[in-house]
Short mmCIF file of C-alpha atoms in Angstrom, two decimals:
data_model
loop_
_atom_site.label_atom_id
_atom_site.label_comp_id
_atom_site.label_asym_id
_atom_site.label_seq_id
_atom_site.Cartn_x
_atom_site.Cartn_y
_atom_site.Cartn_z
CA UNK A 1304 0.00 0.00 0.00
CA UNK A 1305 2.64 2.07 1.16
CA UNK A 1306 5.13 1.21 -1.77
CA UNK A 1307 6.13 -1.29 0.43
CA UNK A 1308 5.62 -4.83 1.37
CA UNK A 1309 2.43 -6.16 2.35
CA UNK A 1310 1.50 -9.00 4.84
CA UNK A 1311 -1.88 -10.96 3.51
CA UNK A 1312 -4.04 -9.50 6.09
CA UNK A 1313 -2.91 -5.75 4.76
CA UNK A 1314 -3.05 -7.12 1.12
CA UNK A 1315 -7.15 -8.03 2.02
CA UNK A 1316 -7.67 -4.74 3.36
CA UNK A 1317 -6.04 -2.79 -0.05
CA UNK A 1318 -7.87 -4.97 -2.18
CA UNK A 1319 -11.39 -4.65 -0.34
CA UNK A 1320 -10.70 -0.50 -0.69
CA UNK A 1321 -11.41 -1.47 -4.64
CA UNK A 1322 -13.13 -4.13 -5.13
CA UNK A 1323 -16.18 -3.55 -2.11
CA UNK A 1324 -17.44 -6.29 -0.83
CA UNK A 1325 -18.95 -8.86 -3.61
CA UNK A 1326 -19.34 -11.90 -2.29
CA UNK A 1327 -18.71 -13.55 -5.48
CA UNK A 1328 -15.24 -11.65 -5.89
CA UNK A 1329 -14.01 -12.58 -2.05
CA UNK A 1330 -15.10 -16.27 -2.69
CA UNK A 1331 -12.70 -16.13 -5.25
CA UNK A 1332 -9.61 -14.19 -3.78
CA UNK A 1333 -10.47 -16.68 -0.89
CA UNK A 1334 -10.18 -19.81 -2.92
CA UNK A 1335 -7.03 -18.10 -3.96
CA UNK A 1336 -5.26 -18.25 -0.51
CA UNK A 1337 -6.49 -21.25 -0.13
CA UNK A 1338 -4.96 -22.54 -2.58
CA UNK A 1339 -1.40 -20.75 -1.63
CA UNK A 1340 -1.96 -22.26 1.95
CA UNK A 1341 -2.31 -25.91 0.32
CA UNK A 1342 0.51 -25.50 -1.73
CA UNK A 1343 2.35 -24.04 1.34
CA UNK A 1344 1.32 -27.05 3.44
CA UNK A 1345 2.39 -29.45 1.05
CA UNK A 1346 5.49 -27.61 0.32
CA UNK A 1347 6.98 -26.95 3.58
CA UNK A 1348 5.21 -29.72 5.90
CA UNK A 1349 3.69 -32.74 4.63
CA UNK A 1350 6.69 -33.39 1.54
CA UNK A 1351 8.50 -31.07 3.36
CA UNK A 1352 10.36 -30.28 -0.33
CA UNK A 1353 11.21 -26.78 1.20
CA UNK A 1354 13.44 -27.86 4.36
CA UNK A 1355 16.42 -24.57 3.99
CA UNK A 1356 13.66 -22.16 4.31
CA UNK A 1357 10.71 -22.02 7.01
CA UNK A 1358 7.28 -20.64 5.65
CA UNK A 1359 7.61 -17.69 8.17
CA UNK A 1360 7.70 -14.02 6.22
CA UNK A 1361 6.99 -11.80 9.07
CA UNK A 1362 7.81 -11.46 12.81
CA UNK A 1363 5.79 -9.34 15.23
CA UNK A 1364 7.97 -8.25 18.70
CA UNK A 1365 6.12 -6.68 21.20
CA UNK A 1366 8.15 -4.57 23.75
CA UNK A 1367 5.88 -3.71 26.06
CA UNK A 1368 2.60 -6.20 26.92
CA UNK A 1369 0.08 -2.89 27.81
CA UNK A 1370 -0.76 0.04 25.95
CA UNK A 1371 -1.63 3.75 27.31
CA UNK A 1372 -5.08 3.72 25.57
CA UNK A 1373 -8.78 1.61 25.85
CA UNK A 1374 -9.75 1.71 22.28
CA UNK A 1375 -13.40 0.41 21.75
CA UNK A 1376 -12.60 -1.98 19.04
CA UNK A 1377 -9.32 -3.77 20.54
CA UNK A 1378 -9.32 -6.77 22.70
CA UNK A 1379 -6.47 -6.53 24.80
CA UNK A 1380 -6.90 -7.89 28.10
CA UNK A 1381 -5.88 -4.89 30.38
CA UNK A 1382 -5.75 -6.88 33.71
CA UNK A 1383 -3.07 -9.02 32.29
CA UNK A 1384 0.67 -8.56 33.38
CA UNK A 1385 2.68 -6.06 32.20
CA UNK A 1386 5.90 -6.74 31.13
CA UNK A 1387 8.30 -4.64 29.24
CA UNK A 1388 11.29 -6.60 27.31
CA UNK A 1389 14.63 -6.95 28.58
CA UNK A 1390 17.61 -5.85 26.33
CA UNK A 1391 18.78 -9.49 26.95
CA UNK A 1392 15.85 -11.47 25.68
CA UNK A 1393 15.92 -8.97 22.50
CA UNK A 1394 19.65 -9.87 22.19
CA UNK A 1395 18.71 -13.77 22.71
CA UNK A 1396 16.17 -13.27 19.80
CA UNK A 1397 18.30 -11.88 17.39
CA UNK A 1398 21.28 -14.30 18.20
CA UNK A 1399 19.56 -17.11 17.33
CA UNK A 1400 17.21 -15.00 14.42
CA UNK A 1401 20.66 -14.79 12.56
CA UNK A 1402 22.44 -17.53 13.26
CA UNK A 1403 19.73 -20.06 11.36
CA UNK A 1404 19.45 -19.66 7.80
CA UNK A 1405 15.98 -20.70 7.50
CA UNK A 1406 14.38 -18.06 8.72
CA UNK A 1407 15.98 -16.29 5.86
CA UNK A 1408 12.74 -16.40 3.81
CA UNK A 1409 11.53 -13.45 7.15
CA UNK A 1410 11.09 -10.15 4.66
CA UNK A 1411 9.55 -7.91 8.06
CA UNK A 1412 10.10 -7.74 11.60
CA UNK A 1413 7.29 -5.58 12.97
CA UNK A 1414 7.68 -3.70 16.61
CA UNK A 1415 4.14 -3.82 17.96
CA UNK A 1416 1.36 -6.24 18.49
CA UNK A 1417 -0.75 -5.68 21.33
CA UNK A 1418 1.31 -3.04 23.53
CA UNK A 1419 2.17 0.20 22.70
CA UNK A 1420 5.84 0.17 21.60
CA UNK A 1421 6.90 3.38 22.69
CA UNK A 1422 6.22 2.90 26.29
CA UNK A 1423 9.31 0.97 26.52
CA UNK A 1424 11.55 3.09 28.52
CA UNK A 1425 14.34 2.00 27.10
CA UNK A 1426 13.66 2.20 23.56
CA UNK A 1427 16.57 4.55 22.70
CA UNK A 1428 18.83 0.99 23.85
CA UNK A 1429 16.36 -1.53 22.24
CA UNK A 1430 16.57 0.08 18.80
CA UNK A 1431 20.30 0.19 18.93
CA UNK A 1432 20.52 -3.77 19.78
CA UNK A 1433 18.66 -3.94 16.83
CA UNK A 1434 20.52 -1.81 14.49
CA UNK A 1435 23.92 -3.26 15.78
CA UNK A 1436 22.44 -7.30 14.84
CA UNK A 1437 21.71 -5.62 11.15
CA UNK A 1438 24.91 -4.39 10.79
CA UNK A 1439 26.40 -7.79 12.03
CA UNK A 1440 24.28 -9.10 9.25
CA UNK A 1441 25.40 -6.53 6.23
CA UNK A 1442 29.02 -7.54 7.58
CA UNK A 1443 28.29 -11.18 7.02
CA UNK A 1444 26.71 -10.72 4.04
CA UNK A 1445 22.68 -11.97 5.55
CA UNK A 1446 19.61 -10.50 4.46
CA UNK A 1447 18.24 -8.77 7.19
CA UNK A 1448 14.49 -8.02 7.10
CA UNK A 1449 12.43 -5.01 6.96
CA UNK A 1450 11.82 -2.89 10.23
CA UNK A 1451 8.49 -1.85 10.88
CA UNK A 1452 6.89 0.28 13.51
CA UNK A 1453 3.21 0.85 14.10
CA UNK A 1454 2.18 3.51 17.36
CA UNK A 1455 -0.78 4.87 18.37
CA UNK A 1456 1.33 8.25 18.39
CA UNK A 1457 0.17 10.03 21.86
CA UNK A 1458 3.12 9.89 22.98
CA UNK A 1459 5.16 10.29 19.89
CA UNK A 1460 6.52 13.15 21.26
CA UNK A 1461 9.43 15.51 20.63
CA UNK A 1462 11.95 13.23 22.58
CA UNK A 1463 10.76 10.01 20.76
CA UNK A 1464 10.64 11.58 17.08
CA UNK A 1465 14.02 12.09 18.21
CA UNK A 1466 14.94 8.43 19.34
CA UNK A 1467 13.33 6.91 16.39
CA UNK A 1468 14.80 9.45 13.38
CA UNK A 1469 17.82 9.41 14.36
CA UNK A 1470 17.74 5.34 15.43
CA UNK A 1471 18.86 5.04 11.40
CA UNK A 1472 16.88 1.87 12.02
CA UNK A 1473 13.12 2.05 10.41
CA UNK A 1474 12.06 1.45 6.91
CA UNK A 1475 8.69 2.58 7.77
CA UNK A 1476 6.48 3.56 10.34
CA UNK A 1477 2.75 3.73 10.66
CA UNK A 1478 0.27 5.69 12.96
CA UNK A 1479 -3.17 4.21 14.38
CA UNK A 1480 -5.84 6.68 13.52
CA UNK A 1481 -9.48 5.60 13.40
CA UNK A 1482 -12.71 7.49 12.95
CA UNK A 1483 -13.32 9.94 10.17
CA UNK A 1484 -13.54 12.97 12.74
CA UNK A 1485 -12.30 14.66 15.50
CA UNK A 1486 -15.19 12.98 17.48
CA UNK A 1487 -15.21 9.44 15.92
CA UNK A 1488 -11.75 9.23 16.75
CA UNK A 1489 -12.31 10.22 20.41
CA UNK A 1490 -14.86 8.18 20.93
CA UNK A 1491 -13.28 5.03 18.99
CA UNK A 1492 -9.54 5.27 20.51
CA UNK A 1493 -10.63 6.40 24.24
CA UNK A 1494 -8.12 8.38 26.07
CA UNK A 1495 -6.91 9.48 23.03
CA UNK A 1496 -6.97 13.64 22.56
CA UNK A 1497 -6.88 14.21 18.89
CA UNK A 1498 -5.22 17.88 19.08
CA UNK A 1499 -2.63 16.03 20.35
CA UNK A 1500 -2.26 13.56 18.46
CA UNK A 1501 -2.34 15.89 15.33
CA UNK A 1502 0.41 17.82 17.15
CA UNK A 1503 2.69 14.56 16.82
CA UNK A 1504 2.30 13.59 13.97
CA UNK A 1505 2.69 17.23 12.18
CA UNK A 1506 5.73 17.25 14.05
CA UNK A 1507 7.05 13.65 13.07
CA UNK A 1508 6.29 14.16 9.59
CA UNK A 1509 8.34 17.90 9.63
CA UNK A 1510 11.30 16.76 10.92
CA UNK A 1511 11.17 13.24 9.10
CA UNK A 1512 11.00 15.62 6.15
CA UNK A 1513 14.50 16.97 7.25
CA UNK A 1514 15.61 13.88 7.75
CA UNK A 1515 18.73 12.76 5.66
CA UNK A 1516 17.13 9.68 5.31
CA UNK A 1517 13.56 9.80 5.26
CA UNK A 1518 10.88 6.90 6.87
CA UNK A 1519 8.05 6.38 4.57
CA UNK A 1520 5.10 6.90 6.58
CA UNK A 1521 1.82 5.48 6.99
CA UNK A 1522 -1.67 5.55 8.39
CA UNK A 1523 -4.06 2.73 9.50
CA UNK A 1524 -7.69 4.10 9.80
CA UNK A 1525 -10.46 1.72 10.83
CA UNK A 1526 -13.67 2.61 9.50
CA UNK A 1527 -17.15 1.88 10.76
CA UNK A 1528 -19.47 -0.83 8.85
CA UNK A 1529 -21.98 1.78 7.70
CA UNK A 1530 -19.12 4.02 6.21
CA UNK A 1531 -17.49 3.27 2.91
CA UNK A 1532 -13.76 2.59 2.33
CA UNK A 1533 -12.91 6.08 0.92
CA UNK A 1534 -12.20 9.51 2.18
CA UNK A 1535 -15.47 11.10 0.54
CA UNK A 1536 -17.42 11.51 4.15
CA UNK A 1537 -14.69 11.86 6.44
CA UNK A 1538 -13.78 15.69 7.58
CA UNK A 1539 -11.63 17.98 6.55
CA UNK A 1540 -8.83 17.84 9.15
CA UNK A 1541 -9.33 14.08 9.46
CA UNK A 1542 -8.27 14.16 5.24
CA UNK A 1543 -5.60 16.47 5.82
CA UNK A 1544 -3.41 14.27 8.30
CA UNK A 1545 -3.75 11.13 6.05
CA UNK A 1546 -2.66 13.43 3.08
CA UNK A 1547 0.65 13.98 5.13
CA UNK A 1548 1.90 10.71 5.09
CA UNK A 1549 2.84 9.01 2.05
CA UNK A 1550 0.30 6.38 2.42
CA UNK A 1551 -2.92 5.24 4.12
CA UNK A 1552 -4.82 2.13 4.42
CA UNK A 1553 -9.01 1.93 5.52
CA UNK A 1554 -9.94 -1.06 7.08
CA UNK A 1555 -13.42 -2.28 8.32
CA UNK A 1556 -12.77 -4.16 12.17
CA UNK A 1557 -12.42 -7.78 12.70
CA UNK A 1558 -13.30 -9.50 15.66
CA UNK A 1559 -9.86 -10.18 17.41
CA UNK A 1560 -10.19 -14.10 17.25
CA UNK A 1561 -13.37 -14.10 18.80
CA UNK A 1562 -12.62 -11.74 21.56
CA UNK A 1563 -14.22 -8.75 20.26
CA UNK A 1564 -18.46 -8.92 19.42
CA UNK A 1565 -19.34 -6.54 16.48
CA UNK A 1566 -22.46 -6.20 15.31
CA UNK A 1567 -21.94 -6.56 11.80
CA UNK A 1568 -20.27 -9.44 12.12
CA UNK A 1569 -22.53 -11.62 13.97
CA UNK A 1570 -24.74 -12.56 11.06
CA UNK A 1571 -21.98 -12.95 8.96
CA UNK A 1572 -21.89 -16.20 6.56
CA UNK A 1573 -19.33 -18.67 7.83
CA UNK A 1574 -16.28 -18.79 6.22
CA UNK A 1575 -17.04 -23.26 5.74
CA UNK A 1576 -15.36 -23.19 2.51
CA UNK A 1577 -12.71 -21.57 2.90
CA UNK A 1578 -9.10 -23.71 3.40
CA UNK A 1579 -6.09 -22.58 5.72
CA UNK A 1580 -4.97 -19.14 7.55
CA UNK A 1581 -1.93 -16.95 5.90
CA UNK A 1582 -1.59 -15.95 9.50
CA UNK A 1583 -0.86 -18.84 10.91
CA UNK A 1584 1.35 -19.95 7.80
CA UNK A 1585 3.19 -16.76 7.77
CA UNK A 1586 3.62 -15.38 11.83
CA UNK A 1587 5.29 -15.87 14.73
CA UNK A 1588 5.07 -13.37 17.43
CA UNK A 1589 7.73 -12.49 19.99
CA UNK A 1590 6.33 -11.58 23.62
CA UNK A 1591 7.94 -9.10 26.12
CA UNK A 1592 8.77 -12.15 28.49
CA UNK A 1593 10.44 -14.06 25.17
CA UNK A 1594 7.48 -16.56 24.69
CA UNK A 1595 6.15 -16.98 21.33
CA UNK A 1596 2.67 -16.98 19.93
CA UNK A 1597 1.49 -18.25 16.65
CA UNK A 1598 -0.77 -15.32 15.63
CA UNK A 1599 -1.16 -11.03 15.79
CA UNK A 1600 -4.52 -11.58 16.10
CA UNK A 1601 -3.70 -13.04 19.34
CA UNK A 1602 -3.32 -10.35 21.61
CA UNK A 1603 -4.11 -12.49 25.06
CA UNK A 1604 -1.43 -15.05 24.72
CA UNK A 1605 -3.38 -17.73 24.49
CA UNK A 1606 -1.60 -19.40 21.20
CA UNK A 1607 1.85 -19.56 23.45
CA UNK A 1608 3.50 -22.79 21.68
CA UNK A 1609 7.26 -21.83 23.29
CA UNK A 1610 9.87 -19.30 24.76
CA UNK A 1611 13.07 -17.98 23.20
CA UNK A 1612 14.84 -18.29 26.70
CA UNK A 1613 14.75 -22.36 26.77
CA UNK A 1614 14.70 -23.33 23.26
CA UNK A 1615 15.60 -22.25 20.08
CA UNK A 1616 13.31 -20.41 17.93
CA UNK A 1617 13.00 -22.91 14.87
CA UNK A 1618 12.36 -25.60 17.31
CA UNK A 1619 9.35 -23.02 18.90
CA UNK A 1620 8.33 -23.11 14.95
CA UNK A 1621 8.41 -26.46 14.07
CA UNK A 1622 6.43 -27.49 17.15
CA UNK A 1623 3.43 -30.52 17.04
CA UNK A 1624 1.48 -28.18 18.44
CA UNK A 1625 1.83 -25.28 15.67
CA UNK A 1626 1.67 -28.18 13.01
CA UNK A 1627 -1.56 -29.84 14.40
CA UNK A 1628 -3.50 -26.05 13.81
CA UNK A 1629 -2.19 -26.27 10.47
CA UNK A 1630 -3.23 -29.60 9.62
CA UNK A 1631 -6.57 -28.87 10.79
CA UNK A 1632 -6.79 -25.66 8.96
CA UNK A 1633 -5.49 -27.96 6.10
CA UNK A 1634 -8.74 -30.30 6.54
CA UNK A 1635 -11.19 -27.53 7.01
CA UNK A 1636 -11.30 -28.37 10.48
CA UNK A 1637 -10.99 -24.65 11.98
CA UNK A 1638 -13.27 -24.81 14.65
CA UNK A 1639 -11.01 -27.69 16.69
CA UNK A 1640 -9.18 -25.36 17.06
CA UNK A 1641 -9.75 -23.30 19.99
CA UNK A 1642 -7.31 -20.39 19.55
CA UNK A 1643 -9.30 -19.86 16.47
CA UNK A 1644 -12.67 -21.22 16.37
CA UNK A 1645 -14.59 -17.80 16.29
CA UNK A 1646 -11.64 -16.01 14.28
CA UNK A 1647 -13.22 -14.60 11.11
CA UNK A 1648 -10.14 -12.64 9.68
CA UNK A 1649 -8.42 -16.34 8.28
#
């Protein structure tokens, strides 16, 4: 979207911005990934003709395990524990990241997933153990992925704009920022202030500007049911911030695995035909306290399958227990599985 790379669950939301919602269209683009999941499957776990690369293109780390705001449409579980990343389990991580060639075929490491990233207080130190494993990497001649970043941006203030321009680290970073309004936005991402935020972001996108090397930028926007997918109702302020950034993506809300009831979704046909997750082909997640989960969409922990701090990470990946989800997704089996029985973003 962003002239960048997409994960499948970004690639659904560009094409649904222009293509709408015919049935008849998704059924197809859905046979379509099933189809890439079978192939997949076969590929990399039943021949297993694909053994020097592991069918993982994206890792989510999560620095911090809360996040600052109670947004309406998110289902993290504020009650839980909150734990912020050591710089040891991040160096663990990448240790073993680089040292095993099949996790070569990772193109993006994204820092989020539930918590809000820049409420790590040391994330001046955890971008630099990052940056200092990529250089290790150019030096040994290893493709190191992507870095992403995606923040809520109340708190993106003048010393983090700092931390993260001149981190030399990002290839792009995104801002959440739902609604259409002033109000919508209020109301959608509580605790939120949206002079604020607008103050943040105008001042990100100056000085990235300035910037000898500029981040491409980004904005996620989710957008109500009864709203379209374009820019045509939203107001006029609203417009202007996603015209600053060199990229925006609308998406309509999914229901967290289950964990969040929408209205619009509860009537919705079930998905019966459909074969396999790109999610669960494609992630693995990296928690603050170095377990690992199978899915984004997971934001309560409760696909944990290993931790980074006892065994090694494509041991984590190869485990029975990941396999068995994809075997059932495989037979069309989804709702044995409990993580994602009442998922309908697969």
């Amino acid at each position: 979207m962003f002239g960048l790379q997409l994960n499948s669950f970004e690639f659904k939301n560009f094409f649904v911005q222009r293509i709408g919602k015919s049935t008849f269209v998704w059924r197809i683009v859905e046979f379509m990934q099933g189809v890439s999941f079978s192939i997949d499957y076969w590929l990399y776990y039943k021949l297993k003709l694909i053994t020097k690369k592991s069918s993982i293109t994206e890792i989510n780390i999560e620095f911090v395990s809360y996040c600052n705001l109670r947004c309406t449409l998110c289902s993290l579980d504020h009650d839980k524990p909150k734990i912020r990343m050591s710089e040891e389990i991040l160096k663990t991580f990448f240790e073993d990241f680089l040292s095993n060639a099949q996790f070569r075929s990772v193109k993006t490491i994204h820092l989020y997933n539930a918590g809000e990233v820049l409420l790590h207080p040391k994330l001046e130190e955890m971008l630099a153990i990052i940056k200092q494993f990529k250089q290790t990497a150019k030096e040994k001649n290893i493709f190191f992925p992507q870095i992403a970043l995606l923040t809520n941006a109340t708190i993106l203030n003048e010393k983090n704009t700092n931390i993260l321009l001149q981190s030399g680290l990002l290839d792009y970073i995104r801002f959440s920022m739902d609604g259409g309004s002033k109000e919508k936005f209020e109301e959608m991402r509580s605790r939120a202030k949206w002079d604020e935020f607008v103050k943040n972001i105008t001042h990100f996108c100056e000085q990235n500007n300035k910037n000898a090397k500029k981040i491409p930028t980004g904005i996620i926007t989710l957008v109500e049911y009864q709203n379209k997918l374009n820019t045509n109702w939203m107001s006029e302020d609203f417009k202007h911030l996603l015209n600053m950034v060199d990229g925006y993506e609308l998406r309509y809300a999914h229901n967290w695995g289950g964990e969040v009831e929408i209205e619009e979704l509860k009537n919705k046909t079930k998905k019966n035909f459909k074969v396999g997750c790109s999610l669960l082909m494609h992630q693995l997640v990296l928690l603050p306290n170095g377990d690992v989960t199978v899915c984004c969409a997971d934001l309560n922990s409760k696909g944990v399958i290993g931790n980074i701090t006892t065994e090694k990470l494509f041991d984590i990946y190869s485990k029975p227990e990941r396999r068995e989800m994809l075997h059932k997704f495989m037979q069309g089996k989804k709702k044995e599985i409990e993580l994602c029985k009442d998922c309908e973003t697969f």
